[in-house]
């Protein structure tokens, strides 16, 4: 953290008193901190407080350079930063961040910046749960910003619930882990598969599944954040790749995915296969749309290549291979069998039919099972957090 340039953006909320501690901790770690206050923030704490703690003047207005006539200090400040932390982030500022509304100095700094942004919401329970706030948060995190999730507890209004700004010590852990990720993955080449495959029946129909690709994309993003060079091969999806260390290859069918995986895996250090690949594909694709008749229709299916099993067969002693197991019954037993059959280092076992698990949602519940059959259940949490825990497990137990 030493020498990192951090902008702390402070908005109008009583949680601002905790931000004084955040600025103190950051400067103690050797960061250079500049504080930008909105005018609402100055109603809670005087600029002098943050100026004393940060050792820099407070920034809250556009200033003009008298000699040159320029008034672009927001741009210089935005480009100066290695990270921006908005703490506390009021519901109003959150909405502006989500929509890019630029009506004050803080927003102009944020919009000029190219660095990562951490957002620490602080507001009352109902305001936090309001669909508008939740939509704004979703938009912000989807764009790669990092949420410093508020805690539950007693709130300034006297109510109880979620909305208390994260404690400064916890924020420091999050910011630190962004700058000092586990270096074991730095420079490693990782192949990740994600999403469903679509197997064409005729020019307008296919056999597919409900996989959204979120788990595989979260893994790709988390590995790239740790400095890995990621190749992400994904079936049809609606997601976006954000990180420059991710090379994206979009495919449609199991055969296309298999072709790319088999060609690329020999040059990879690690393979993580999270895709929900079709096990069967139509033996032949009809060249024209199949017309409706009154008779029943049989479509002959043939098995696809099991990509994971094939990579397990090719795997060298230096390579690591991780699979997923999606099960509706006998989760642990079936997953253990797949580890052996596919020659894996570990498997992520995923119950398909439980709440907050499996396809589509933002949350997941998984158990990590090692080849020696030790198993580690993880709590139900976001797919982003699970992705990081899978990588933590890989780094601590297998690299
Ligand atoms: N997988 C693969 N290629 C296939 C099928 C599966 O690479 N043709 C991979 C998946 O990406 C996942 C793992 O194998 O990492 C397990 O997939 P899953 O669907 O749970 O199991 P299957 O091996 O297909 O067995 P079953 O459907 O009988 O449970």
mmCIF file of N, CA and C in Angstrom, residues 106-215:
data_model
loop_
_atom_site.group_PDB
_atom_site.id
_atom_site.type_symbol
_atom_site.label_atom_id
_atom_site.label_comp_id
_atom_site.label_asym_id
_atom_site.label_seq_id
_atom_site.Cartn_x
_atom_site.Cartn_y
_atom_site.Cartn_z
ATOM 1 N N UNK A 106 -16.975 16.176 -6.930
ATOM 2 C CA UNK A 106 -16.652 14.763 -6.700
ATOM 3 C C UNK A 106 -16.997 13.926 -7.937
ATOM 4 N N UNK A 107 -18.198 14.172 -8.500
ATOM 5 C CA UNK A 107 -18.596 13.381 -9.680
ATOM 6 C C UNK A 107 -17.672 13.650 -10.869
ATOM 7 N N UNK A 108 -17.221 14.917 -10.990
ATOM 8 C CA UNK A 108 -16.310 15.240 -12.103
ATOM 9 C C UNK A 108 -14.979 14.514 -11.923
ATOM 10 N N UNK A 109 -14.512 14.396 -10.668
ATOM 11 C CA UNK A 109 -13.260 13.666 -10.390
ATOM 12 C C UNK A 109 -13.448 12.192 -10.745
ATOM 13 N N UNK A 110 -14.563 11.608 -10.262
ATOM 14 C CA UNK A 110 -14.825 10.177 -10.501
ATOM 15 C C UNK A 110 -14.869 9.905 -12.004
ATOM 16 N N UNK A 111 -15.544 10.782 -12.731
ATOM 17 C CA UNK A 111 -15.708 10.521 -14.165
ATOM 18 C C UNK A 111 -14.426 10.773 -14.955
ATOM 19 N N UNK A 112 -13.484 11.484 -14.343
ATOM 20 C CA UNK A 112 -12.192 11.707 -15.014
ATOM 21 C C UNK A 112 -11.207 10.598 -14.701
ATOM 22 N N UNK A 113 -11.517 9.778 -13.689
ATOM 23 C CA UNK A 113 -10.536 8.796 -13.198
ATOM 24 C C UNK A 113 -10.535 7.543 -14.061
ATOM 25 N N UNK A 114 -9.382 6.858 -14.059
ATOM 26 C CA UNK A 114 -9.284 5.586 -14.790
ATOM 27 C C UNK A 114 -8.979 4.433 -13.835
ATOM 28 N N UNK A 115 -8.951 4.719 -12.553
ATOM 29 C CA UNK A 115 -8.530 3.723 -11.557
ATOM 30 C C UNK A 115 -9.758 2.971 -11.016
ATOM 31 N N UNK A 116 -9.527 1.891 -10.245
ATOM 32 C CA UNK A 116 -10.679 1.203 -9.629
ATOM 33 C C UNK A 116 -11.377 2.073 -8.589
ATOM 34 N N UNK A 117 -12.657 1.824 -8.412
ATOM 35 C CA UNK A 117 -13.416 2.604 -7.416
ATOM 36 C C UNK A 117 -14.091 1.655 -6.422
ATOM 37 N N UNK A 118 -13.929 1.967 -5.147
ATOM 38 C CA UNK A 118 -14.585 1.233 -4.065
ATOM 39 C C UNK A 118 -15.742 2.096 -3.575
ATOM 40 N N UNK A 119 -16.886 1.473 -3.356
ATOM 41 C CA UNK A 119 -18.067 2.244 -2.937
ATOM 42 C C UNK A 119 -18.598 1.681 -1.623
ATOM 43 N N UNK A 120 -18.664 2.532 -0.603
ATOM 44 C CA UNK A 120 -19.132 2.092 0.722
ATOM 45 C C UNK A 120 -20.462 2.777 1.050
ATOM 46 N N UNK A 121 -21.586 2.164 0.662
ATOM 47 C CA UNK A 121 -22.877 2.804 0.919
ATOM 48 C C UNK A 121 -23.140 2.956 2.420
ATOM 49 N N UNK A 122 -23.833 4.040 2.759
ATOM 50 C CA UNK A 122 -24.270 4.254 4.142
ATOM 51 C C UNK A 122 -25.632 4.923 4.059
ATOM 52 N N UNK A 123 -26.640 4.235 4.528
ATOM 53 C CA UNK A 123 -27.990 4.823 4.462
ATOM 54 C C UNK A 123 -28.931 3.984 5.308
ATOM 55 N N UNK A 124 -30.165 4.449 5.402
ATOM 56 C CA UNK A 124 -31.117 3.714 6.214
ATOM 57 C C UNK A 124 -31.548 2.422 5.510
ATOM 58 N N UNK A 125 -31.988 1.456 6.348
ATOM 59 C CA UNK A 125 -32.333 0.112 5.880
ATOM 60 C C UNK A 125 -33.234 0.120 4.634
ATOM 61 N N UNK A 126 -34.353 0.865 4.709
ATOM 62 C CA UNK A 126 -35.312 0.822 3.598
ATOM 63 C C UNK A 126 -34.750 1.509 2.350
ATOM 64 N N UNK A 127 -33.961 2.553 2.586
ATOM 65 C CA UNK A 127 -33.327 3.218 1.437
ATOM 66 C C UNK A 127 -32.346 2.253 0.762
ATOM 67 N N UNK A 128 -31.640 1.477 1.576
ATOM 68 C CA UNK A 128 -30.677 0.540 1.004
ATOM 69 C C UNK A 128 -31.385 -0.558 0.219
ATOM 70 N N UNK A 129 -32.513 -1.055 0.789
ATOM 71 C CA UNK A 129 -33.221 -2.149 0.116
ATOM 72 C C UNK A 129 -34.085 -1.680 -1.051
ATOM 73 N N UNK A 130 -34.290 -0.362 -1.157
ATOM 74 C CA UNK A 130 -35.144 0.159 -2.235
ATOM 75 C C UNK A 130 -34.641 -0.348 -3.590
ATOM 76 N N UNK A 131 -35.596 -0.732 -4.438
ATOM 77 C CA UNK A 131 -35.207 -1.325 -5.720
ATOM 78 C C UNK A 131 -34.307 -0.388 -6.521
ATOM 79 N N UNK A 132 -34.562 0.935 -6.382
ATOM 80 C CA UNK A 132 -33.726 1.897 -7.114
ATOM 81 C C UNK A 132 -32.279 1.785 -6.675
ATOM 82 N N UNK A 133 -32.050 1.740 -5.353
ATOM 83 C CA UNK A 133 -30.686 1.621 -4.826
ATOM 84 C C UNK A 133 -30.064 0.304 -5.266
ATOM 85 N N UNK A 134 -30.841 -0.777 -5.164
ATOM 86 C CA UNK A 134 -30.304 -2.090 -5.543
ATOM 87 C C UNK A 134 -29.933 -2.129 -7.023
ATOM 88 N N UNK A 135 -30.781 -1.521 -7.864
ATOM 89 C CA UNK A 135 -30.458 -1.470 -9.303
ATOM 90 C C UNK A 135 -29.172 -0.687 -9.536
ATOM 91 N N UNK A 136 -29.039 0.438 -8.802
ATOM 92 C CA UNK A 136 -27.837 1.265 -8.967
ATOM 93 C C UNK A 136 -26.588 0.488 -8.557
ATOM 94 N N UNK A 137 -26.704 -0.236 -7.442
ATOM 95 C CA UNK A 137 -25.565 -1.038 -6.961
ATOM 96 C C UNK A 137 -25.186 -2.098 -7.980
ATOM 97 N N UNK A 138 -26.217 -2.736 -8.532
ATOM 98 C CA UNK A 138 -25.960 -3.791 -9.519
ATOM 99 C C UNK A 138 -25.220 -3.226 -10.734
ATOM 100 N N UNK A 139 -25.685 -2.059 -11.164
ATOM 101 C CA UNK A 139 -25.030 -1.436 -12.327
ATOM 102 C C UNK A 139 -23.578 -1.128 -12.036
ATOM 103 N N UNK A 140 -23.336 -0.602 -10.827
ATOM 104 C CA UNK A 140 -21.968 -0.223 -10.468
ATOM 105 C C UNK A 140 -21.049 -1.433 -10.395
ATOM 106 N N UNK A 141 -21.519 -2.514 -9.772
ATOM 107 C CA UNK A 141 -20.647 -3.687 -9.630
ATOM 108 C C UNK A 141 -20.456 -4.376 -10.983
ATOM 109 N N UNK A 142 -21.511 -4.349 -11.807
ATOM 110 C CA UNK A 142 -21.361 -4.966 -13.139
ATOM 111 C C UNK A 142 -20.301 -4.244 -13.964
ATOM 112 N N UNK A 143 -20.107 -2.944 -13.649
ATOM 113 C CA UNK A 143 -19.079 -2.191 -14.394
ATOM 114 C C UNK A 143 -17.703 -2.388 -13.784
ATOM 115 N N UNK A 144 -17.584 -3.280 -12.796
ATOM 116 C CA UNK A 144 -16.269 -3.602 -12.240
ATOM 117 C C UNK A 144 -15.905 -2.819 -10.998
ATOM 118 N N UNK A 145 -16.815 -1.956 -10.498
ATOM 119 C CA UNK A 145 -16.531 -1.244 -9.250
ATOM 120 C C UNK A 145 -16.676 -2.209 -8.082
ATOM 121 N N UNK A 146 -16.018 -1.900 -6.979
ATOM 122 C CA UNK A 146 -15.981 -2.853 -5.874
ATOM 123 C C UNK A 146 -16.867 -2.342 -4.739
ATOM 124 N N UNK A 147 -17.844 -3.169 -4.384
ATOM 125 C CA UNK A 147 -18.793 -2.777 -3.334
ATOM 126 C C UNK A 147 -18.202 -3.103 -1.969
ATOM 127 N N UNK A 148 -18.182 -2.122 -1.099
ATOM 128 C CA UNK A 148 -17.827 -2.355 0.304
ATOM 129 C C UNK A 148 -19.176 -2.482 1.015
ATOM 130 N N UNK A 149 -19.633 -3.699 1.104
ATOM 131 C CA UNK A 149 -21.011 -4.007 1.477
ATOM 132 C C UNK A 149 -21.341 -3.523 2.899
ATOM 133 N N UNK A 150 -22.429 -2.776 3.085
ATOM 134 C CA UNK A 150 -22.754 -2.314 4.438
ATOM 135 C C UNK A 150 -23.196 -3.464 5.336
ATOM 136 N N UNK A 151 -23.103 -3.210 6.635
ATOM 137 C CA UNK A 151 -23.446 -4.255 7.608
ATOM 138 C C UNK A 151 -24.866 -4.045 8.123
ATOM 139 N N UNK A 152 -25.359 -5.049 8.851
ATOM 140 C CA UNK A 152 -26.651 -4.941 9.539
ATOM 141 C C UNK A 152 -26.391 -4.400 10.944
ATOM 142 N N UNK A 153 -27.379 -3.750 11.504
ATOM 143 C CA UNK A 153 -27.215 -3.291 12.888
ATOM 144 C C UNK A 153 -28.081 -2.085 13.144
ATOM 145 N N UNK A 154 -27.842 -1.379 14.258
ATOM 146 C CA UNK A 154 -28.678 -0.213 14.555
ATOM 147 C C UNK A 154 -28.208 0.964 13.711
ATOM 148 N N UNK A 155 -29.198 1.710 13.222
ATOM 149 C CA UNK A 155 -28.933 2.791 12.274
ATOM 150 C C UNK A 155 -29.214 4.140 12.928
ATOM 151 N N UNK A 156 -28.703 5.218 12.305
ATOM 152 C CA UNK A 156 -28.844 6.555 12.896
ATOM 153 C C UNK A 156 -30.312 6.921 13.121
ATOM 154 N N UNK A 157 -31.212 6.376 12.286
ATOM 155 C CA UNK A 157 -32.642 6.689 12.405
ATOM 156 C C UNK A 157 -33.272 6.047 13.639
ATOM 157 N N UNK A 158 -32.555 5.119 14.266
ATOM 158 C CA UNK A 158 -33.134 4.370 15.381
ATOM 159 C C UNK A 158 -33.645 3.017 14.933
ATOM 160 N N UNK A 159 -33.719 2.827 13.593
ATOM 161 C CA UNK A 159 -34.172 1.525 13.078
ATOM 162 C C UNK A 159 -33.024 0.520 13.100
ATOM 163 N N UNK A 160 -33.391 -0.733 12.933
ATOM 164 C CA UNK A 160 -32.389 -1.801 12.824
ATOM 165 C C UNK A 160 -32.413 -2.303 11.390
ATOM 166 N N UNK A 161 -31.291 -2.717 10.859
ATOM 167 C CA UNK A 161 -31.294 -3.317 9.524
ATOM 168 C C UNK A 161 -29.977 -3.114 8.824
ATOM 169 N N UNK A 162 -29.999 -3.372 7.506
ATOM 170 C CA UNK A 162 -28.768 -3.268 6.721
ATOM 171 C C UNK A 162 -28.594 -1.838 6.236
ATOM 172 N N UNK A 163 -27.396 -1.333 6.270
ATOM 173 C CA UNK A 163 -27.144 0.026 5.788
ATOM 174 C C UNK A 163 -26.015 0.725 6.527
ATOM 175 N N UNK A 164 -25.520 0.093 7.606
ATOM 176 C CA UNK A 164 -24.395 0.680 8.353
ATOM 177 C C UNK A 164 -23.137 0.585 7.506
ATOM 178 N N UNK A 165 -22.450 1.690 7.358
ATOM 179 C CA UNK A 165 -21.241 1.669 6.536
ATOM 180 C C UNK A 165 -20.238 0.661 7.087
ATOM 181 N N UNK A 166 -19.562 -0.031 6.187
ATOM 182 C CA UNK A 166 -18.538 -1.006 6.589
ATOM 183 C C UNK A 166 -17.513 -0.342 7.511
ATOM 184 N N UNK A 167 -17.006 -1.095 8.473
ATOM 185 C CA UNK A 167 -16.010 -0.552 9.399
ATOM 186 C C UNK A 167 -14.714 -0.252 8.640
ATOM 187 N N UNK A 168 -14.028 0.840 8.993
ATOM 188 C CA UNK A 168 -12.807 1.225 8.262
ATOM 189 C C UNK A 168 -11.757 0.110 8.213
ATOM 190 N N UNK A 169 -11.608 -0.661 9.279
ATOM 191 C CA UNK A 169 -10.595 -1.734 9.297
ATOM 192 C C UNK A 169 -10.906 -2.768 8.219
ATOM 193 N N UNK A 170 -12.223 -3.088 8.064
ATOM 194 C CA UNK A 170 -12.609 -4.061 7.028
ATOM 195 C C UNK A 170 -12.358 -3.488 5.636
ATOM 196 N N UNK A 171 -12.633 -2.175 5.503
ATOM 197 C CA UNK A 171 -12.394 -1.544 4.188
ATOM 198 C C UNK A 171 -10.927 -1.648 3.826
ATOM 199 N N UNK A 172 -10.058 -1.461 4.814
ATOM 200 C CA UNK A 172 -8.614 -1.525 4.561
ATOM 201 C C UNK A 172 -8.242 -2.918 4.043
ATOM 202 N N UNK A 173 -8.830 -3.970 4.639
ATOM 203 C CA UNK A 173 -8.531 -5.342 4.193
ATOM 204 C C UNK A 173 -8.905 -5.490 2.719
ATOM 205 N N UNK A 174 -10.102 -4.973 2.356
ATOM 206 C CA UNK A 174 -10.571 -5.098 0.963
ATOM 207 C C UNK A 174 -9.651 -4.331 0.014
ATOM 208 N N UNK A 175 -9.277 -3.128 0.416
ATOM 209 C CA UNK A 175 -8.451 -2.297 -0.475
ATOM 210 C C UNK A 175 -7.066 -2.932 -0.603
ATOM 211 N N UNK A 176 -6.538 -3.396 0.522
ATOM 212 C CA UNK A 176 -5.228 -4.051 0.504
ATOM 213 C C UNK A 176 -5.240 -5.281 -0.383
ATOM 214 N N UNK A 177 -6.295 -6.097 -0.242
ATOM 215 C CA UNK A 177 -6.285 -7.337 -1.024
ATOM 216 C C UNK A 177 -6.430 -7.027 -2.514
ATOM 217 N N UNK A 178 -6.981 -5.869 -2.843
ATOM 218 C CA UNK A 178 -7.014 -5.481 -4.262
ATOM 219 C C UNK A 178 -5.589 -5.201 -4.756
ATOM 220 N N UNK A 179 -4.810 -4.482 -3.950
ATOM 221 C CA UNK A 179 -3.463 -4.110 -4.377
ATOM 222 C C UNK A 179 -2.443 -5.219 -4.163
ATOM 223 N N UNK A 180 -2.719 -6.125 -3.204
ATOM 224 C CA UNK A 180 -1.755 -7.195 -2.939
ATOM 225 C C UNK A 180 -2.430 -8.547 -3.084
ATOM 226 N N UNK A 181 -2.929 -8.870 -4.257
ATOM 227 C CA UNK A 181 -3.595 -10.159 -4.403
ATOM 228 C C UNK A 181 -2.569 -11.276 -4.277
ATOM 229 N N UNK A 182 -3.060 -12.484 -4.095
ATOM 230 C CA UNK A 182 -2.166 -13.619 -3.976
ATOM 231 C C UNK A 182 -1.294 -13.695 -5.236
ATOM 232 N N UNK A 183 0.007 -13.493 -5.057
ATOM 233 C CA UNK A 183 0.877 -13.361 -6.225
ATOM 234 C C UNK A 183 1.139 -14.699 -6.917
ATOM 235 N N UNK A 184 0.675 -15.800 -6.307
ATOM 236 C CA UNK A 184 0.934 -17.104 -6.935
ATOM 237 C C UNK A 184 0.318 -17.220 -8.329
ATOM 238 N N UNK A 185 -0.712 -16.463 -8.592
ATOM 239 C CA UNK A 185 -1.351 -16.577 -9.911
ATOM 240 C C UNK A 185 -0.790 -15.564 -10.918
ATOM 241 N N UNK A 186 0.057 -14.663 -10.432
ATOM 242 C CA UNK A 186 0.580 -13.632 -11.328
ATOM 243 C C UNK A 186 1.354 -14.284 -12.477
ATOM 244 N N UNK A 187 0.992 -13.938 -13.711
ATOM 245 C CA UNK A 187 1.698 -14.468 -14.885
ATOM 246 C C UNK A 187 1.290 -15.881 -15.280
ATOM 247 N N UNK A 188 0.442 -16.534 -14.478
ATOM 248 C CA UNK A 188 0.012 -17.895 -14.817
ATOM 249 C C UNK A 188 -1.012 -17.832 -15.966
ATOM 250 N N UNK A 189 -0.947 -18.839 -16.849
ATOM 251 C CA UNK A 189 -1.927 -18.884 -17.949
ATOM 252 C C UNK A 189 -3.068 -19.805 -17.536
ATOM 253 N N UNK A 190 -4.263 -19.258 -17.531
ATOM 254 C CA UNK A 190 -5.414 -20.033 -17.048
ATOM 255 C C UNK A 190 -6.505 -20.096 -18.122
ATOM 256 N N UNK A 191 -6.943 -21.308 -18.381
ATOM 257 C CA UNK A 191 -8.062 -21.515 -19.312
ATOM 258 C C UNK A 191 -9.337 -21.686 -18.485
ATOM 259 N N UNK A 192 -10.349 -20.905 -18.789
ATOM 260 C CA UNK A 192 -11.618 -21.022 -18.046
ATOM 261 C C UNK A 192 -12.751 -21.196 -19.065
ATOM 262 N N UNK A 193 -13.656 -22.140 -18.792
ATOM 263 C CA UNK A 193 -14.844 -22.237 -19.647
ATOM 264 C C UNK A 193 -16.071 -21.769 -18.853
ATOM 265 N N UNK A 194 -17.054 -21.253 -19.569
ATOM 266 C CA UNK A 194 -18.244 -20.705 -18.900
ATOM 267 C C UNK A 194 -19.468 -20.839 -19.807
ATOM 268 N N UNK A 195 -20.631 -20.764 -19.157
ATOM 269 C CA UNK A 195 -21.889 -20.672 -19.904
ATOM 270 C C UNK A 195 -22.376 -22.008 -20.446
ATOM 271 N N UNK A 196 -23.471 -21.941 -21.194
ATOM 272 C CA UNK A 196 -24.056 -23.168 -21.764
ATOM 273 C C UNK A 196 -23.444 -23.437 -23.140
ATOM 274 N N UNK A 197 -23.822 -24.544 -23.745
ATOM 275 C CA UNK A 197 -23.586 -24.675 -25.191
ATOM 276 C C UNK A 197 -24.964 -24.867 -25.829
ATOM 277 N N UNK A 198 -25.072 -24.455 -27.071
ATOM 278 C CA UNK A 198 -26.317 -24.634 -27.828
ATOM 279 C C UNK A 198 -26.024 -25.632 -28.947
ATOM 280 N N UNK A 199 -26.808 -26.698 -29.000
ATOM 281 C CA UNK A 199 -26.600 -27.739 -30.012
ATOM 282 C C UNK A 199 -27.727 -27.638 -31.040
ATOM 283 N N UNK A 200 -27.409 -27.258 -32.276
ATOM 284 C CA UNK A 200 -28.468 -26.969 -33.249
ATOM 285 C C UNK A 200 -29.223 -28.220 -33.707
ATOM 286 N N UNK A 201 -30.554 -28.074 -33.748
ATOM 287 C CA UNK A 201 -31.417 -29.146 -34.265
ATOM 288 C C UNK A 201 -31.688 -28.870 -35.746
ATOM 289 N N UNK A 202 -32.003 -27.599 -36.014
ATOM 290 C CA UNK A 202 -32.194 -27.133 -37.394
ATOM 291 C C UNK A 202 -31.792 -25.657 -37.393
ATOM 292 N N UNK A 203 -31.949 -24.909 -38.486
ATOM 293 C CA UNK A 203 -31.422 -23.532 -38.481
ATOM 294 C C UNK A 203 -32.059 -22.611 -37.420
ATOM 295 N N UNK A 204 -33.190 -22.979 -36.836
ATOM 296 C CA UNK A 204 -33.837 -22.069 -35.879
ATOM 297 C C UNK A 204 -33.973 -22.655 -34.463
ATOM 298 N N UNK A 205 -33.597 -23.895 -34.251
ATOM 299 C CA UNK A 205 -33.824 -24.500 -32.925
ATOM 300 C C UNK A 205 -32.539 -25.136 -32.394
ATOM 301 N N UNK A 206 -32.480 -25.208 -31.076
ATOM 302 C CA UNK A 206 -31.291 -25.836 -30.485
ATOM 303 C C UNK A 206 -31.655 -26.515 -29.176
ATOM 304 N N UNK A 207 -30.730 -27.377 -28.695
ATOM 305 C CA UNK A 207 -30.841 -27.937 -27.343
ATOM 306 C C UNK A 207 -29.852 -27.147 -26.491
ATOM 307 N N UNK A 208 -30.331 -26.585 -25.388
ATOM 308 C CA UNK A 208 -29.444 -25.786 -24.533
ATOM 309 C C UNK A 208 -29.724 -26.040 -23.072
ATOM 310 N N UNK A 209 -29.213 -25.190 -22.206
ATOM 311 C CA UNK A 209 -29.521 -25.301 -20.776
ATOM 312 C C UNK A 209 -29.537 -23.906 -20.158
ATOM 313 N N UNK A 210 -29.862 -23.828 -18.849
ATOM 314 C CA UNK A 210 -30.099 -22.524 -18.218
ATOM 315 C C UNK A 210 -28.839 -21.841 -17.681
ATOM 316 N N UNK A 211 -27.655 -22.347 -17.988
ATOM 317 C CA UNK A 211 -26.445 -21.721 -17.432
ATOM 318 C C UNK A 211 -26.335 -20.271 -17.923
ATOM 319 N N UNK A 212 -26.013 -19.337 -16.992
ATOM 320 C CA UNK A 212 -25.879 -17.916 -17.363
ATOM 321 C C UNK A 212 -24.428 -17.559 -17.675
ATOM 322 N N UNK A 213 -23.492 -18.376 -17.195
ATOM 323 C CA UNK A 213 -22.064 -18.062 -17.377
ATOM 324 C C UNK A 213 -21.482 -17.240 -16.235
ATOM 325 N N UNK A 214 -22.337 -16.830 -15.270
ATOM 326 C CA UNK A 214 -21.868 -15.896 -14.224
ATOM 327 C C UNK A 214 -20.700 -16.460 -13.407
ATOM 328 N N UNK A 215 -20.747 -17.761 -13.074
ATOM 329 C CA UNK A 215 -19.702 -18.337 -12.225
ATOM 330 C C UNK A 215 -18.355 -18.331 -12.964
#
